[in-house]
Short mmCIF file of C-alpha atoms in Angstrom, two decimals:
data_model
loop_
_atom_site.label_atom_id
_atom_site.label_comp_id
_atom_site.label_asym_id
_atom_site.label_seq_id
_atom_site.Cartn_x
_atom_site.Cartn_y
_atom_site.Cartn_z
CA UNK A 118 0.00 0.00 0.00
CA UNK A 119 1.32 3.44 -0.87
CA UNK A 120 2.38 5.61 2.10
CA UNK A 121 -0.05 8.38 1.11
CA UNK A 122 -2.96 5.99 1.61
CA UNK A 123 -1.60 4.30 4.73
CA UNK A 124 -2.91 6.67 7.39
CA UNK A 125 -2.07 4.47 10.36
CA UNK A 126 0.44 1.71 10.88
CA UNK A 127 -1.36 -0.96 12.88
CA UNK A 128 1.68 -3.24 12.82
CA UNK A 129 3.27 -1.16 15.58
CA UNK A 130 2.17 -1.52 19.18
CA UNK A 131 0.62 1.61 20.67
CA UNK A 132 0.67 2.48 24.35
CA UNK A 133 -2.84 3.95 24.52
CA UNK A 134 -2.45 5.32 28.04
CA UNK A 135 0.75 7.14 27.13
CA UNK A 136 -0.70 8.49 23.89
CA UNK A 137 -3.89 9.77 25.55
CA UNK A 138 -2.09 11.46 28.44
CA UNK A 139 0.44 13.00 26.06
CA UNK A 140 -2.39 14.32 23.90
CA UNK A 141 -4.14 15.91 26.88
CA UNK A 142 -0.89 17.52 27.99
CA UNK A 143 -0.19 18.90 24.53
CA UNK A 144 -3.71 20.35 24.33
CA UNK A 145 -3.27 22.16 27.64
CA UNK A 146 0.01 23.70 26.49
CA UNK A 147 -1.32 24.63 23.06
CA UNK A 148 -4.43 26.48 24.23
CA UNK A 149 -2.68 29.40 25.97
CA UNK A 150 -0.22 29.83 23.10
CA UNK A 151 -2.94 29.72 20.43
CA UNK A 152 -5.00 32.28 22.33
CA UNK A 153 -1.99 34.51 22.91
CA UNK A 154 -0.82 34.42 19.30
CA UNK A 155 -4.31 35.22 18.03
CA UNK A 156 -4.66 38.15 20.42
CA UNK A 157 -1.14 39.29 19.53
CA UNK A 158 -2.04 39.49 15.84
CA UNK A 159 -5.35 41.22 16.45
CA UNK A 160 -7.39 38.17 15.40
CA UNK A 161 -10.49 36.99 17.27
CA UNK A 162 -9.24 34.51 19.93
CA UNK A 163 -11.40 31.73 18.48
CA UNK A 164 -9.39 31.81 15.25
CA UNK A 165 -6.39 30.67 17.29
CA UNK A 166 -8.26 27.78 18.92
CA UNK A 167 -9.81 26.75 15.60
CA UNK A 168 -6.35 26.72 14.02
CA UNK A 169 -5.02 24.57 16.85
CA UNK A 170 -7.86 22.08 16.35
CA UNK A 171 -7.78 21.98 12.54
CA UNK A 172 -4.00 21.95 12.14
CA UNK A 173 -3.61 19.39 14.91
CA UNK A 174 -6.26 16.99 13.61
CA UNK A 175 -5.48 17.10 9.89
CA UNK A 176 -1.71 16.79 10.26
CA UNK A 177 -1.98 14.08 12.93
CA UNK A 178 -3.99 11.96 10.49
CA UNK A 179 -2.37 12.83 7.16
CA UNK A 180 1.10 14.09 8.11
CA UNK A 181 4.40 12.47 7.30
CA UNK A 182 5.70 12.29 10.84
CA UNK A 183 3.88 10.59 13.78
CA UNK A 184 4.59 12.53 16.97
CA UNK A 185 4.83 15.89 15.20
CA UNK A 186 2.34 18.43 16.61
CA UNK A 187 0.95 21.33 14.56
CA UNK A 188 -1.15 24.27 15.65
CA UNK A 189 -1.59 28.04 15.41
CA UNK A 190 2.11 28.92 15.54
CA UNK A 191 3.55 32.37 16.07
CA UNK A 192 5.98 32.11 13.15
CA UNK A 193 3.17 32.00 10.59
CA UNK A 194 0.78 34.29 12.47
CA UNK A 195 3.29 37.15 12.67
CA UNK A 196 3.61 37.07 8.87
CA UNK A 197 -0.08 38.01 8.65
CA UNK A 198 -0.12 40.89 11.14
CA UNK A 199 0.47 43.55 8.48
CA UNK A 200 -2.26 42.06 6.25
CA UNK A 201 -4.69 42.06 9.20
CA UNK A 202 -3.99 45.73 9.93
CA UNK A 203 -4.36 46.88 6.33
CA UNK A 204 -7.05 44.59 4.85
CA UNK A 205 -8.86 42.81 7.68
CA UNK A 206 -9.60 39.25 8.76
CA UNK A 207 -11.28 38.13 5.51
CA UNK A 208 -8.10 38.73 3.54
CA UNK A 209 -6.22 36.78 6.23
CA UNK A 210 -8.46 33.75 5.69
CA UNK A 211 -7.92 33.98 1.92
CA UNK A 212 -4.15 34.28 2.38
CA UNK A 213 -4.10 31.24 4.68
CA UNK A 214 -5.99 29.14 2.13
CA UNK A 215 -3.67 30.23 -0.70
CA UNK A 216 -0.65 29.42 1.49
CA UNK A 217 -2.09 25.92 1.84
CA UNK A 218 -2.30 25.56 -1.94
CA UNK A 219 1.36 26.60 -2.26
CA UNK A 220 2.39 24.06 0.40
CA UNK A 221 0.54 21.26 -1.42
CA UNK A 222 2.33 22.21 -4.66
CA UNK A 223 5.67 22.08 -2.81
CA UNK A 224 4.83 18.61 -1.51
CA UNK A 225 3.54 17.27 -4.84
CA UNK A 226 6.65 18.43 -6.69
CA UNK A 227 8.89 17.13 -3.89
CA UNK A 228 10.46 20.52 -3.24
CA UNK A 229 10.77 20.11 0.53
CA UNK A 230 14.48 19.41 0.16
CA UNK A 231 15.09 23.06 -0.70
CA UNK A 232 14.65 23.96 2.97
CA UNK A 233 18.35 23.11 3.24
CA UNK A 234 19.07 26.28 1.24
CA UNK A 235 18.26 28.41 4.31
CA UNK A 236 21.66 29.06 5.95
CA UNK A 237 22.12 28.71 9.70
CA UNK A 238 22.85 32.45 10.27
CA UNK A 239 19.52 33.25 8.59
CA UNK A 240 17.77 30.77 10.88
CA UNK A 241 19.45 32.32 13.93
CA UNK A 242 18.30 35.79 12.85
CA UNK A 243 14.81 34.59 11.98
CA UNK A 244 14.27 32.80 15.29
CA UNK A 245 15.79 35.59 17.38
CA UNK A 246 13.72 38.23 15.59
CA UNK A 247 10.61 36.15 16.14
CA UNK A 248 11.42 35.86 19.86
CA UNK A 249 11.88 39.63 20.18
CA UNK A 250 8.56 40.30 18.42
CA UNK A 251 6.72 37.87 20.69
CA UNK A 252 8.25 39.42 23.81
CA UNK A 253 7.72 43.05 22.77
CA UNK A 254 4.13 42.38 21.70
CA UNK A 255 3.28 41.33 25.25
CA UNK A 256 3.92 44.88 26.40
CA UNK A 257 0.69 45.87 24.62
CA UNK A 258 -1.22 44.14 27.42
CA UNK A 259 0.20 46.70 29.84
CA UNK A 260 -1.87 49.36 28.09
CA UNK A 261 -5.51 50.28 28.61
CA UNK A 262 -8.15 52.49 27.02
CA UNK A 263 -8.82 55.72 28.96
CA UNK A 264 -11.34 58.23 27.57
CA UNK A 265 -10.86 56.84 24.08
CA UNK A 266 -7.07 57.01 24.28
CA UNK A 267 -4.62 54.15 24.73
CA UNK A 268 -2.43 54.73 27.80
CA UNK A 269 0.05 52.69 29.83
CA UNK A 270 -1.22 51.14 33.02
CA UNK A 271 -0.18 52.95 36.18
CA UNK A 272 -0.64 52.70 39.92
CA UNK A 273 -2.40 49.67 41.42
CA UNK A 274 -3.53 48.06 38.10
CA UNK A 275 0.10 48.11 36.91
CA UNK A 276 1.41 46.59 40.13
CA UNK A 277 -1.24 43.85 40.04
CA UNK A 278 -0.42 43.05 36.40
CA UNK A 279 3.32 42.93 37.10
CA UNK A 280 2.87 40.74 40.18
CA UNK A 281 0.71 38.21 38.33
CA UNK A 282 3.08 38.11 35.36
CA UNK A 283 6.08 37.57 37.64
CA UNK A 284 4.20 34.82 39.50
CA UNK A 285 3.44 33.10 36.18
CA UNK A 286 7.08 33.33 35.10
CA UNK A 287 8.28 32.01 38.46
CA UNK A 288 6.01 28.95 38.26
CA UNK A 289 7.06 28.22 34.66
CA UNK A 290 10.74 28.36 35.68
CA UNK A 291 10.61 26.58 39.06
CA UNK A 292 8.02 23.81 38.56
CA UNK A 293 10.01 21.79 35.97
CA UNK A 294 12.81 21.48 38.55
CA UNK A 295 10.35 19.78 40.89
CA UNK A 296 8.25 17.72 38.49
CA UNK A 297 7.64 17.49 34.75
CA UNK A 298 4.51 15.38 35.07
CA UNK A 299 2.31 18.42 34.40
CA UNK A 300 3.13 21.24 31.96
CA UNK A 301 4.43 24.18 33.97
CA UNK A 302 2.67 26.72 31.72
CA UNK A 303 -0.66 25.01 32.38
CA UNK A 304 -0.05 24.97 36.16
CA UNK A 305 0.93 28.65 36.05
CA UNK A 306 -2.27 29.62 34.26
CA UNK A 307 -4.41 27.58 36.66
CA UNK A 308 -2.72 29.02 39.76
CA UNK A 309 -3.03 32.63 38.58
CA UNK A 310 -6.61 31.96 37.47
CA UNK A 311 -7.56 30.61 40.93
CA UNK A 312 -5.84 33.46 42.77
CA UNK A 313 -7.65 36.10 40.71
CA UNK A 314 -10.96 34.22 41.06
CA UNK A 315 -10.76 33.50 44.79
CA UNK A 316 -9.55 36.94 45.86
CA UNK A 317 -11.69 38.85 43.37
CA UNK A 318 -8.69 40.71 41.97
CA UNK A 319 -9.58 43.33 39.40
CA UNK A 320 -7.35 42.74 36.38
CA UNK A 321 -7.60 42.35 32.63
CA UNK A 322 -9.18 39.04 31.53
CA UNK A 323 -9.45 37.28 28.17
CA UNK A 324 -13.10 38.35 27.85
CA UNK A 325 -11.97 41.99 27.98
CA UNK A 326 -10.10 41.33 24.71
CA UNK A 327 -12.71 39.12 23.03
CA UNK A 328 -14.97 36.22 23.88
CA UNK A 329 -13.96 32.65 23.04
CA UNK A 330 -17.52 31.39 23.18
CA UNK A 331 -18.13 29.37 20.05
CA UNK A 332 -19.15 26.12 18.44
CA UNK A 333 -17.75 23.82 15.79
CA UNK A 334 -15.60 25.77 13.27
CA UNK A 335 -18.13 27.18 10.78
CA UNK A 336 -17.66 26.79 7.03
CA UNK A 337 -17.02 30.26 5.67
CA UNK A 338 -15.89 31.34 2.22
CA UNK A 339 -13.56 34.34 2.66
CA UNK A 340 -15.48 37.49 1.77
CA UNK A 341 -12.97 38.94 -0.67
CA UNK A 342 -13.30 39.99 -4.30
CA UNK A 343 -12.20 37.22 -6.66
CA UNK A 344 -9.95 39.26 -8.94
CA UNK A 345 -6.31 39.81 -9.79
CA UNK A 346 -5.97 42.79 -7.45
CA UNK A 347 -6.95 40.65 -4.48
CA UNK A 348 -4.40 37.99 -5.48
CA UNK A 349 -1.70 40.64 -5.78
CA UNK A 350 -2.46 41.70 -2.21
CA UNK A 351 -2.50 38.28 -0.57
CA UNK A 352 0.05 36.38 -2.69
CA UNK A 353 3.20 37.82 -1.05
CA UNK A 354 1.81 37.04 2.42
CA UNK A 355 0.70 33.56 1.34
CA UNK A 356 4.07 32.78 -0.21
CA UNK A 357 5.91 33.96 2.88
CA UNK A 358 3.56 32.12 5.23
CA UNK A 359 3.92 28.91 3.21
CA UNK A 360 7.70 29.26 3.18
CA UNK A 361 8.01 30.07 6.86
CA UNK A 362 5.59 27.28 7.82
CA UNK A 363 7.41 24.69 5.73
CA UNK A 364 10.82 25.87 6.91
CA UNK A 365 9.90 25.64 10.57
CA UNK A 366 7.88 22.46 9.99
CA UNK A 367 10.52 20.54 8.09
CA UNK A 368 13.23 21.60 10.52
CA UNK A 369 11.03 20.32 13.34
CA UNK A 370 10.48 17.10 11.39
CA UNK A 371 14.24 16.63 11.14
CA UNK A 372 14.51 17.16 14.90
CA UNK A 373 11.88 14.48 15.57
CA UNK A 374 13.71 12.14 13.19
CA UNK A 375 16.87 12.55 15.25
CA UNK A 376 15.09 12.05 18.58
CA UNK A 377 13.11 8.97 17.52
CA UNK A 378 15.81 7.59 15.19
CA UNK A 379 13.21 7.10 12.47
CA UNK A 380 12.57 8.73 9.11
CA UNK A 381 9.64 11.01 8.34
CA UNK A 382 8.24 11.92 4.93
CA UNK A 383 8.78 15.66 4.38
CA UNK A 384 6.81 15.81 1.13
CA UNK A 385 3.80 14.11 2.69
CA UNK A 386 4.10 16.48 5.64
CA UNK A 387 4.12 19.45 3.26
CA UNK A 388 0.91 18.22 1.61
CA UNK A 389 -0.74 17.64 5.00
CA UNK A 390 0.23 21.16 6.14
CA UNK A 391 -1.28 22.55 2.95
CA UNK A 392 -4.56 20.66 3.37
CA UNK A 393 -4.78 21.86 6.97
CA UNK A 394 -4.20 25.48 6.02
CA UNK A 395 -6.77 25.34 3.23
CA UNK A 396 -9.23 23.99 5.82
CA UNK A 397 -8.24 26.86 8.13
CA UNK A 398 -8.98 29.40 5.44
CA UNK A 399 -12.49 28.03 4.90
CA UNK A 400 -13.24 27.28 8.57
CA UNK A 401 -12.13 30.62 10.11
CA UNK A 402 -8.79 29.43 11.51
CA UNK A 403 -5.70 31.63 11.52
CA UNK A 404 -3.52 28.88 10.02
CA UNK A 405 -0.31 27.53 11.41
CA UNK A 406 2.51 25.03 11.16
CA UNK A 407 4.34 22.45 13.32
CA UNK A 408 5.15 23.73 16.81
CA UNK A 409 8.55 22.83 18.22
CA UNK A 410 7.64 23.31 21.90
CA UNK A 411 4.46 21.21 21.75
CA UNK A 412 6.21 18.54 19.69
CA UNK A 413 8.94 18.23 22.32
CA UNK A 414 6.28 18.06 25.06
CA UNK A 415 4.58 15.26 23.11
CA UNK A 416 7.78 13.28 22.64
CA UNK A 417 8.96 13.78 26.22
CA UNK A 418 5.60 12.39 27.40
CA UNK A 419 6.42 9.19 25.51
CA UNK A 420 4.14 9.60 22.48
CA UNK A 421 5.34 8.02 19.24
CA UNK A 422 2.10 7.46 17.29
CA UNK A 423 -0.57 9.61 15.65
CA UNK A 424 -3.10 9.07 18.44
CA UNK A 425 -1.64 11.72 20.76
CA UNK A 426 -2.03 14.43 18.12
CA UNK A 427 -5.63 13.39 17.46
CA UNK A 428 -6.45 13.42 21.19
CA UNK A 429 -4.89 16.88 21.56
CA UNK A 430 -6.97 18.28 18.70
CA UNK A 431 -10.23 16.76 19.93
CA UNK A 432 -9.55 18.04 23.46
CA UNK A 433 -9.20 21.57 22.11
CA UNK A 434 -12.51 21.19 20.26
CA UNK A 435 -14.27 20.07 23.46
CA UNK A 436 -12.88 23.10 25.29
CA UNK A 437 -14.15 25.38 22.51
CA UNK A 438 -17.62 23.83 22.72
CA UNK A 439 -18.08 23.75 26.50
CA UNK A 440 -15.15 25.53 28.15
CA UNK A 441 -15.64 29.11 26.98
CA UNK A 442 -16.99 30.41 30.32
CA UNK A 443 -13.77 29.28 31.98
CA UNK A 444 -11.39 30.52 29.25
CA UNK A 445 -13.12 33.92 29.25
CA UNK A 446 -12.05 34.43 32.87
CA UNK A 447 -8.38 33.56 32.37
CA UNK A 448 -6.25 36.58 33.43
CA UNK A 449 -4.29 38.12 30.57
CA UNK A 450 -1.33 38.39 32.95
CA UNK A 451 -1.07 34.59 32.94
CA UNK A 452 -0.99 34.46 29.13
CA UNK A 453 1.51 37.33 29.02
CA UNK A 454 3.81 35.47 31.44
CA UNK A 455 3.56 32.25 29.42
CA UNK A 456 4.27 34.05 26.15
CA UNK A 457 7.25 35.88 27.63
CA UNK A 458 8.71 32.52 28.62
CA UNK A 459 7.92 31.19 25.15
CA UNK A 460 9.87 34.13 23.70
CA UNK A 461 12.81 33.49 26.04
CA UNK A 462 12.74 29.80 25.14
CA UNK A 463 12.48 30.58 21.42
CA UNK A 464 15.53 32.85 21.40
CA UNK A 465 18.67 31.08 20.20
CA UNK A 466 20.92 31.92 23.13
CA UNK A 467 23.51 29.60 21.63
CA UNK A 468 24.05 32.19 18.90
CA UNK A 469 25.87 34.35 21.48
CA UNK A 470 28.18 31.45 22.37
CA UNK A 471 29.23 30.84 18.77
CA UNK A 472 29.31 34.46 17.64
CA UNK A 473 33.08 34.72 18.08
CA UNK A 474 33.53 31.52 16.06
CA UNK A 475 31.38 32.60 13.10
CA UNK A 476 32.66 34.49 10.04
CA UNK A 477 31.93 38.21 10.20
CA UNK A 478 29.59 38.04 7.20
CA UNK A 479 27.47 35.38 8.94
CA UNK A 480 27.21 37.55 12.06
CA UNK A 481 26.11 40.54 9.97
CA UNK A 482 23.53 38.42 8.08
CA UNK A 483 22.06 37.03 11.31
CA UNK A 484 21.76 40.49 12.87
CA UNK A 485 20.30 41.94 9.67
CA UNK A 486 17.62 39.23 9.44
CA UNK A 487 16.70 39.78 13.10
CA UNK A 488 16.49 43.57 12.67
CA UNK A 489 14.31 43.29 9.53
CA UNK A 490 12.06 40.79 11.30
CA UNK A 491 11.57 43.09 14.30
CA UNK A 492 11.35 46.30 12.28
CA UNK A 493 8.98 45.19 9.52
CA UNK A 494 7.25 42.24 11.28
CA UNK A 495 7.79 40.41 8.00
CA UNK A 496 9.55 37.12 8.64
CA UNK A 497 9.44 35.91 5.06
CA UNK A 498 10.97 39.07 3.67
CA UNK A 499 13.68 38.90 6.31
CA UNK A 500 14.46 35.27 5.47
CA UNK A 501 14.40 36.02 1.72
CA UNK A 502 16.82 38.93 2.12
CA UNK A 503 19.04 36.78 4.34
CA UNK A 504 19.13 33.95 1.81
CA UNK A 505 19.88 36.36 -1.07
CA UNK A 506 22.70 38.08 0.82
CA UNK A 507 24.11 34.69 1.90
CA UNK A 508 24.02 33.52 -1.71
CA UNK A 509 25.78 36.68 -2.91
CA UNK A 510 28.43 36.35 -0.20
CA UNK A 511 28.95 32.71 -1.17
CA UNK A 512 29.19 33.68 -4.85
CA UNK A 513 31.74 36.39 -4.03
CA UNK A 514 33.89 34.05 -1.94
CA UNK A 515 33.62 31.30 -4.56
CA UNK A 516 34.59 33.69 -7.34
CA UNK A 517 37.96 34.24 -5.65
CA UNK A 518 38.72 30.51 -5.55
CA UNK A 519 39.27 30.00 -9.27
CA UNK A 520 42.94 29.58 -10.10
CA UNK A 521 45.19 27.69 -12.49
CA UNK A 522 48.48 25.80 -12.50
CA UNK A 523 50.44 26.14 -15.72
CA UNK A 524 53.08 23.93 -17.30
CA UNK A 525 54.60 23.40 -20.76
CA UNK A 526 55.41 19.85 -21.89
CA UNK A 527 58.31 18.66 -24.07
CA UNK A 528 56.32 19.29 -27.23
CA UNK A 529 55.76 22.94 -26.35
CA UNK A 530 52.08 22.46 -25.44
CA UNK A 531 50.99 24.71 -22.57
CA UNK A 532 48.39 23.32 -20.19
CA UNK A 533 46.24 25.40 -17.84
CA UNK A 534 44.86 23.14 -15.09
CA UNK A 535 41.84 24.97 -13.66
CA UNK A 536 40.78 24.75 -10.02
CA UNK A 537 37.55 26.21 -8.64
CA UNK A 538 34.09 26.89 -10.11
CA UNK A 539 33.56 28.84 -13.33
CA UNK A 540 30.32 30.84 -13.09
CA UNK A 541 29.08 34.41 -13.46
CA UNK A 542 31.02 35.63 -10.44
CA UNK A 543 34.41 34.18 -11.35
CA UNK A 544 34.55 35.10 -15.06
CA UNK A 545 36.71 38.20 -14.55
CA UNK A 546 39.29 36.27 -12.51
CA UNK A 547 39.15 33.39 -15.00
CA UNK A 548 39.98 35.64 -17.96
CA UNK A 549 42.98 37.09 -16.10
CA UNK A 550 44.55 33.63 -15.87
CA UNK A 551 45.43 33.53 -19.60
CA UNK A 552 48.16 35.28 -21.57
CA UNK A 553 46.89 34.94 -25.12
CA UNK A 554 49.60 37.12 -26.68
CA UNK A 555 52.57 35.21 -25.22
CA UNK A 556 51.15 31.67 -25.07
CA UNK A 557 52.56 29.04 -27.50
CA UNK A 558 50.67 27.82 -30.56
CA UNK A 559 48.98 24.91 -28.77
CA UNK A 560 47.10 25.40 -25.47
CA UNK A 561 45.07 22.95 -23.41
CA UNK A 562 42.68 23.98 -20.63
CA UNK A 563 42.07 21.07 -18.28
CA UNK A 564 38.79 21.15 -16.30
CA UNK A 565 39.45 17.95 -14.36
CA UNK A 566 39.32 19.87 -11.06
CA UNK A 567 36.81 22.49 -12.13
CA UNK A 568 33.18 22.76 -13.16
CA UNK A 569 31.33 25.13 -15.47
CA UNK A 570 28.13 26.02 -13.64
CA UNK A 571 26.13 28.39 -15.82
CA UNK A 572 25.70 30.02 -19.22
CA UNK A 573 27.96 32.89 -18.17
CA UNK A 574 30.78 30.37 -17.83
CA UNK A 575 29.94 28.82 -21.20
CA UNK A 576 29.94 32.27 -22.78
CA UNK A 577 33.33 33.04 -21.22
CA UNK A 578 34.77 29.85 -22.77
CA UNK A 579 33.35 30.72 -26.18
CA UNK A 580 34.89 34.18 -26.04
CA UNK A 581 38.23 32.76 -24.89
CA UNK A 582 38.34 30.31 -27.79
CA UNK A 583 37.61 33.18 -30.16
CA UNK A 584 40.53 35.17 -28.70
CA UNK A 585 42.93 32.28 -29.27
CA UNK A 586 41.50 31.61 -32.74
CA UNK A 587 42.00 35.27 -33.68
CA UNK A 588 45.66 34.87 -32.63
CA UNK A 589 45.94 31.78 -34.90
CA UNK A 590 46.51 29.52 -31.93
CA UNK A 591 44.99 26.12 -31.24
CA UNK A 592 42.99 25.76 -28.02
CA UNK A 593 41.61 22.51 -26.64
CA UNK A 594 39.32 22.05 -23.64
CA UNK A 595 39.67 18.80 -21.76
CA UNK A 596 37.63 17.00 -19.10
CA UNK A 597 34.49 19.08 -19.57
CA UNK A 598 31.23 17.53 -18.36
CA UNK A 599 28.69 16.37 -20.93
CA UNK A 600 26.24 19.22 -20.33
CA UNK A 601 28.99 21.79 -20.92
CA UNK A 602 30.03 20.09 -24.15
CA UNK A 603 26.46 20.19 -25.44
CA UNK A 604 26.22 23.91 -24.80
CA UNK A 605 29.56 25.01 -26.21
CA UNK A 606 29.49 26.45 -29.72
CA UNK A 607 31.59 24.61 -32.29
CA UNK A 608 32.23 21.88 -29.71
CA UNK A 609 33.58 19.36 -32.24
CA UNK A 610 36.37 21.71 -33.26
CA UNK A 611 37.64 22.84 -29.86
CA UNK A 612 37.07 20.05 -27.36
CA UNK A 613 39.51 17.23 -26.79
CA UNK A 614 37.20 14.54 -25.45
CA UNK A 615 38.53 11.88 -23.13
CA UNK A 616 35.66 9.44 -22.76
CA UNK A 617 37.25 7.43 -19.94
CA UNK A 618 38.25 10.33 -17.72
CA UNK A 619 35.52 12.83 -18.46
CA UNK A 620 33.30 13.01 -15.35
CA UNK A 621 29.53 12.73 -15.42
CA UNK A 622 27.81 15.29 -13.19
CA UNK A 623 24.34 14.76 -11.80
CA UNK A 624 22.18 16.83 -9.49
CA UNK A 625 21.80 15.26 -6.06
CA UNK A 626 18.15 14.41 -5.42
CA UNK A 627 16.25 12.56 -2.76
CA UNK A 628 14.64 9.24 -3.52
#
């Protein structure tokens, strides 16, 4: 049976108790994050819970990696903040659905392997920028509306808010040192909730932001005009969301592979993420991607099958249907404290330890990506700029590596043995290697240790042969790959083919 049709593997034994308890734990940790991310982006809180349910259920059933947990993640939500502010929630739903289509296309064409093109400095900058945005956004909860104006809290309300946030942070930090049986973020929310409830403390609650009272996710076609102008608006956000979601998702999948010492299917996971996001767009969810923290919670609880993810999703649905009166009374201070700890945990503190061991250009790229992320709140643009700059830096460094050793044999034939890649960036240095005017009548250029990568390199070779031909000198090119020989003009006249030694180059692909 094909893997795409084999939803569950019944040949493996499942510890149902472990899977169910892990699922319940994951649900309890996902709810506060989903609510907080939705509120952070200015979405109705229910869109966060719907995303957690839809993403969790669809990917648990169809995904390429048992044990991987998906939900309404901050990485993808932050991409949509600017769209929410300028166009509104309906455009967000349309963008989420289109992002799902893009992710399915990536999976169908097996393009998941291109995640490896994101350099580590870019990932450091992306993650650190995301952490700063999450942390700084929590400061908005320390503001209130006074006479139609937004002002910072002061006096007693401020002290109460600070005390509850600090209590939440303290519980999240201290409890894991005592026991890890219960998620510390869940315990922190419950404790702060009970203190506020029992002592009647006047502080900002979830219901003061928006109500989470709701039913089953309703089917809803995004209310946007179906025209080219609308697509022009949402496509950049959709493309970025799809890219960020797949990047974070496939990196998380690799992490689970390492922990479980098994192999997941990244293309199947990409398709599952796309289906889930399309469902989000048409069932009023804010979309999402795999969540590293919840996945690690799931694995540390002993889950290894799909059941835990299904249980987590169904638990969230039950809470949506019957638990709204309780969620409405959750203090915002508790969610702020949890999200601040999420931001601190998200930040790649290791990047400070290795900063003195990294090349200066990598440090600059990482800082630049983080600054763009924080400044523009556009993670995809930041990653794209980081990848482009990294590629240009690599091209520049590679262009300086081309060199040649020269020797003349007993017959007076001069051979240039080329080392390093010949491509658009190294053409100028390549041309400087040759002395057409003073070279003997017979010249050989040996590409045994080199490779022609693009049409710019081919064009440079054509022009070089013309220079030697104009000087009435014979030039031969040796050990060129087959694709280069096909592209060269007048190949039969200028190439000395060595069938035995000529290498065959192929693009590395995944089976």
